[in-house]
mmCIF file with all atom_site columns, C-alpha atoms in Angstrom:
data_model
loop_
_atom_site.group_PDB
_atom_site.id
_atom_site.type_symbol
_atom_site.label_atom_id
_atom_site.label_alt_id
_atom_site.label_comp_id
_atom_site.label_asym_id
_atom_site.label_entity_id
_atom_site.label_seq_id
_atom_site.pdbx_PDB_ins_code
_atom_site.Cartn_x
_atom_site.Cartn_y
_atom_site.Cartn_z
_atom_site.occupancy
_atom_site.B_iso_or_equiv
_atom_site.pdbx_formal_charge
_atom_site.auth_seq_id
_atom_site.auth_comp_id
_atom_site.auth_asym_id
_atom_site.auth_atom_id
_atom_site.pdbx_PDB_model_num
ATOM 1  C CA . MET A 1 1  ? 78.379  269.568 -13.057 1.00 0.00 ? 1  MET A CA 1
ATOM 2  C CA . ILE A 1 2  ? 80.517  272.080 -11.140 1.00 0.00 ? 2  ILE A CA 1
ATOM 3  C CA . GLU A 1 3  ? 78.001  272.003 -8.302  1.00 0.00 ? 3  GLU A CA 1
ATOM 4  C CA . LYS A 1 4  ? 78.438  268.233 -7.968  1.00 0.00 ? 4  LYS A CA 1
ATOM 5  C CA . LEU A 1 5  ? 82.218  268.590 -7.871  1.00 0.00 ? 5  LEU A CA 1
ATOM 6  C CA . GLU A 1 6  ? 81.987  271.373 -5.293  1.00 0.00 ? 6  GLU A CA 1
ATOM 7  C CA . THR A 1 7  ? 79.669  269.243 -3.154  1.00 0.00 ? 7  THR A CA 1
ATOM 8  C CA . LEU A 1 8  ? 82.148  266.366 -3.320  1.00 0.00 ? 8  LEU A CA 1
ATOM 9  C CA . ARG A 1 9  ? 85.003  268.696 -2.345  1.00 0.00 ? 9  ARG A CA 1
ATOM 10 C CA . THR A 1 10 ? 83.003  270.045 0.605   1.00 0.00 ? 10 THR A CA 1
ATOM 11 C CA . SER A 1 11 ? 82.162  266.540 1.801   1.00 0.00 ? 11 SER A CA 1
ATOM 12 C CA . LEU A 1 12 ? 85.858  265.606 1.640   1.00 0.00 ? 12 LEU A CA 1
ATOM 13 C CA . GLN A 1 13 ? 86.720  268.672 3.703   1.00 0.00 ? 13 GLN A CA 1
ATOM 14 C CA . LEU A 1 14 ? 84.331  267.486 6.408   1.00 0.00 ? 14 LEU A CA 1
ATOM 15 C CA . THR A 1 15 ? 85.481  263.867 6.540   1.00 0.00 ? 15 THR A CA 1
ATOM 16 C CA . LEU A 1 16 ? 88.689  261.999 7.136   1.00 0.00 ? 16 LEU A CA 1
ATOM 17 C CA . GLY A 1 17 ? 90.375  260.053 4.339   1.00 0.00 ? 17 GLY A CA 1
ATOM 18 C CA . LYS A 1 18 ? 93.120  257.480 4.629   1.00 0.00 ? 18 LYS A CA 1
ATOM 19 C CA . SER A 1 19 ? 95.298  260.209 6.073   1.00 0.00 ? 19 SER A CA 1
ATOM 20 C CA . GLU A 1 20 ? 95.200  263.953 6.337   1.00 0.00 ? 20 GLU A CA 1
ATOM 21 C CA . ASP A 1 21 ? 97.719  264.293 3.490   1.00 0.00 ? 21 ASP A CA 1
ATOM 22 C CA . PHE A 1 22 ? 95.685  261.935 1.300   1.00 0.00 ? 22 PHE A CA 1
ATOM 23 C CA . ARG A 1 23 ? 92.460  263.855 1.985   1.00 0.00 ? 23 ARG A CA 1
ATOM 24 C CA . ASP A 1 24 ? 94.155  267.210 1.408   1.00 0.00 ? 24 ASP A CA 1
ATOM 25 C CA . GLY A 1 25 ? 95.522  265.909 -1.896  1.00 0.00 ? 25 GLY A CA 1
ATOM 26 C CA . GLN A 1 26 ? 92.035  264.880 -2.982  1.00 0.00 ? 26 GLN A CA 1
ATOM 27 C CA . ILE A 1 27 ? 90.630  268.276 -1.998  1.00 0.00 ? 27 ILE A CA 1
ATOM 28 C CA . GLU A 1 28 ? 93.333  270.087 -3.972  1.00 0.00 ? 28 GLU A CA 1
ATOM 29 C CA . ALA A 1 29 ? 92.787  267.784 -6.953  1.00 0.00 ? 29 ALA A CA 1
ATOM 30 C CA . LEU A 1 30 ? 89.075  268.587 -6.945  1.00 0.00 ? 30 LEU A CA 1
ATOM 31 C CA . GLY A 1 31 ? 89.865  272.297 -6.727  1.00 0.00 ? 31 GLY A CA 1
ATOM 32 C CA . PHE A 1 32 ? 92.027  271.921 -9.844  1.00 0.00 ? 32 PHE A CA 1
ATOM 33 C CA . CYS A 1 33 ? 89.244  269.967 -11.542 1.00 0.00 ? 33 CYS A CA 1
ATOM 34 C CA . ILE A 1 34 ? 86.677  272.676 -10.762 1.00 0.00 ? 34 ILE A CA 1
ATOM 35 C CA . ARG A 1 35 ? 88.979  275.463 -11.993 1.00 0.00 ? 35 ARG A CA 1
ATOM 36 C CA . LYS A 1 36 ? 89.692  273.658 -15.260 1.00 0.00 ? 36 LYS A CA 1
ATOM 37 C CA . HIS A 1 37 ? 86.029  272.777 -15.760 1.00 0.00 ? 37 HIS A CA 1
ATOM 38 C CA . ARG A 1 38 ? 85.221  276.482 -15.470 1.00 0.00 ? 38 ARG A CA 1
ATOM 39 C CA . GLU A 1 39 ? 87.753  276.985 -18.287 1.00 0.00 ? 39 GLU A CA 1
ATOM 40 C CA . ASP A 1 40 ? 85.582  274.604 -20.352 1.00 0.00 ? 40 ASP A CA 1
ATOM 41 C CA . TRP A 1 41 ? 87.845  271.571 -20.036 1.00 0.00 ? 41 TRP A CA 1
ATOM 42 C CA . ASN A 1 42 ? 86.107  268.283 -20.752 1.00 0.00 ? 42 ASN A CA 1
ATOM 43 C CA . ILE A 1 43 ? 87.146  264.758 -19.835 1.00 0.00 ? 43 ILE A CA 1
ATOM 44 C CA . ASN A 1 44 ? 89.304  264.483 -22.965 1.00 0.00 ? 44 ASN A CA 1
ATOM 45 C CA . ASP A 1 45 ? 91.271  267.560 -21.852 1.00 0.00 ? 45 ASP A CA 1
ATOM 46 C CA . PHE A 1 46 ? 91.910  265.900 -18.471 1.00 0.00 ? 46 PHE A CA 1
ATOM 47 C CA . ILE A 1 47 ? 93.068  262.681 -20.159 1.00 0.00 ? 47 ILE A CA 1
ATOM 48 C CA . LYS A 1 48 ? 95.375  264.654 -22.483 1.00 0.00 ? 48 LYS A CA 1
ATOM 49 C CA . ASP A 1 49 ? 96.793  266.550 -19.475 1.00 0.00 ? 49 ASP A CA 1
ATOM 50 C CA . LEU A 1 50 ? 97.421  263.253 -17.657 1.00 0.00 ? 50 LEU A CA 1
ATOM 51 C CA . ASP A 1 51 ? 99.260  261.798 -20.667 1.00 0.00 ? 51 ASP A CA 1
ATOM 52 C CA . GLU A 1 52 ? 101.371 264.947 -21.121 1.00 0.00 ? 52 GLU A CA 1
ATOM 53 C CA . THR A 1 53 ? 102.186 265.021 -17.421 1.00 0.00 ? 53 THR A CA 1
ATOM 54 C CA . ILE A 1 54 ? 103.284 261.381 -17.345 1.00 0.00 ? 54 ILE A CA 1
ATOM 55 C CA . ASN A 1 55 ? 105.419 261.833 -20.465 1.00 0.00 ? 55 ASN A CA 1
ATOM 56 C CA . GLY A 1 56 ? 107.071 264.902 -18.918 1.00 0.00 ? 56 GLY A CA 1
ATOM 57 C CA . PHE A 1 57 ? 108.170 263.143 -15.734 1.00 0.00 ? 57 PHE A CA 1
ATOM 58 C CA . LYS A 1 58 ? 111.761 262.046 -15.347 1.00 0.00 ? 58 LYS A CA 1
ATOM 59 C CA . ASN A 1 59 ? 111.067 259.555 -12.541 1.00 0.00 ? 59 ASN A CA 1
ATOM 60 C CA . PRO A 1 60 ? 107.505 258.207 -12.594 1.00 0.00 ? 60 PRO A CA 1
ATOM 61 C CA . TYR A 1 61 ? 108.205 256.218 -9.422  1.00 0.00 ? 61 TYR A CA 1
ATOM 62 C CA . ASP A 1 62 ? 109.004 259.309 -7.362  1.00 0.00 ? 62 ASP A CA 1
ATOM 63 C CA . ASP A 1 63 ? 106.402 259.778 -4.595  1.00 0.00 ? 63 ASP A CA 1
ATOM 64 C CA . TYR A 1 64 ? 105.755 263.407 -5.575  1.00 0.00 ? 64 TYR A CA 1
ATOM 65 C CA . GLU A 1 65 ? 105.230 262.577 -9.252  1.00 0.00 ? 65 GLU A CA 1
ATOM 66 C CA . LYS A 1 66 ? 103.121 259.529 -8.358  1.00 0.00 ? 66 LYS A CA 1
ATOM 67 C CA . GLY A 1 67 ? 100.955 261.769 -6.183  1.00 0.00 ? 67 GLY A CA 1
ATOM 68 C CA . ILE A 1 68 ? 100.350 264.151 -9.087  1.00 0.00 ? 68 ILE A CA 1
ATOM 69 C CA . VAL A 1 69 ? 99.427  261.283 -11.403 1.00 0.00 ? 69 VAL A CA 1
ATOM 70 C CA . ASP A 1 70 ? 97.079  259.853 -8.766  1.00 0.00 ? 70 ASP A CA 1
ATOM 71 C CA . ALA A 1 71 ? 95.404  263.260 -8.377  1.00 0.00 ? 71 ALA A CA 1
ATOM 72 C CA . LEU A 1 72 ? 94.915  263.603 -12.138 1.00 0.00 ? 72 LEU A CA 1
ATOM 73 C CA . LYS A 1 73 ? 93.435  260.094 -12.302 1.00 0.00 ? 73 LYS A CA 1
ATOM 74 C CA . PHE A 1 74 ? 91.184  260.993 -9.344  1.00 0.00 ? 74 PHE A CA 1
ATOM 75 C CA . ASN A 1 75 ? 89.889  263.988 -11.328 1.00 0.00 ? 75 ASN A CA 1
ATOM 76 C CA . ILE A 1 76 ? 89.182  261.849 -14.393 1.00 0.00 ? 76 ILE A CA 1
ATOM 77 C CA . GLU A 1 77 ? 87.247  259.369 -12.269 1.00 0.00 ? 77 GLU A CA 1
ATOM 78 C CA . ASN A 1 78 ? 85.209  262.202 -10.748 1.00 0.00 ? 78 ASN A CA 1
ATOM 79 C CA . MET A 1 79 ? 84.527  263.737 -14.155 1.00 0.00 ? 79 MET A CA 1
ATOM 80 C CA . GLU A 1 80 ? 83.272  260.358 -15.382 1.00 0.00 ? 80 GLU A CA 1
ATOM 81 C CA . VAL A 1 81 ? 80.962  260.016 -12.375 1.00 0.00 ? 81 VAL A CA 1
ATOM 82 C CA . VAL A 1 82 ? 79.409  263.478 -12.578 1.00 0.00 ? 82 VAL A CA 1
ATOM 83 C CA . THR A 1 83 ? 79.130  263.295 -16.365 1.00 0.00 ? 83 THR A CA 1
ATOM 84 C CA . ASN A 1 84 ? 77.207  260.027 -16.191 1.00 0.00 ? 84 ASN A CA 1
ATOM 85 C CA . GLU A 1 85 ? 74.779  261.150 -13.471 1.00 0.00 ? 85 GLU A CA 1
#
């Protein structure tokens, strides 16, 4: 599974997303996902982390906090894809 995530991260590094910041955010999110997967996190750990992160935010509408939530959701979506392949 890590190989699939690393391949996705490499392909993102070689392409352009909606914007450079958006693409860079996706690349960093996948790096986080790969690191945590190596620590034996599973999809339930990612969902728990997302819930804890959202509950810990003071202003969920802040662009920075929204970006973090989007990145965590992006990781969950990628974990679902590579798990089901």
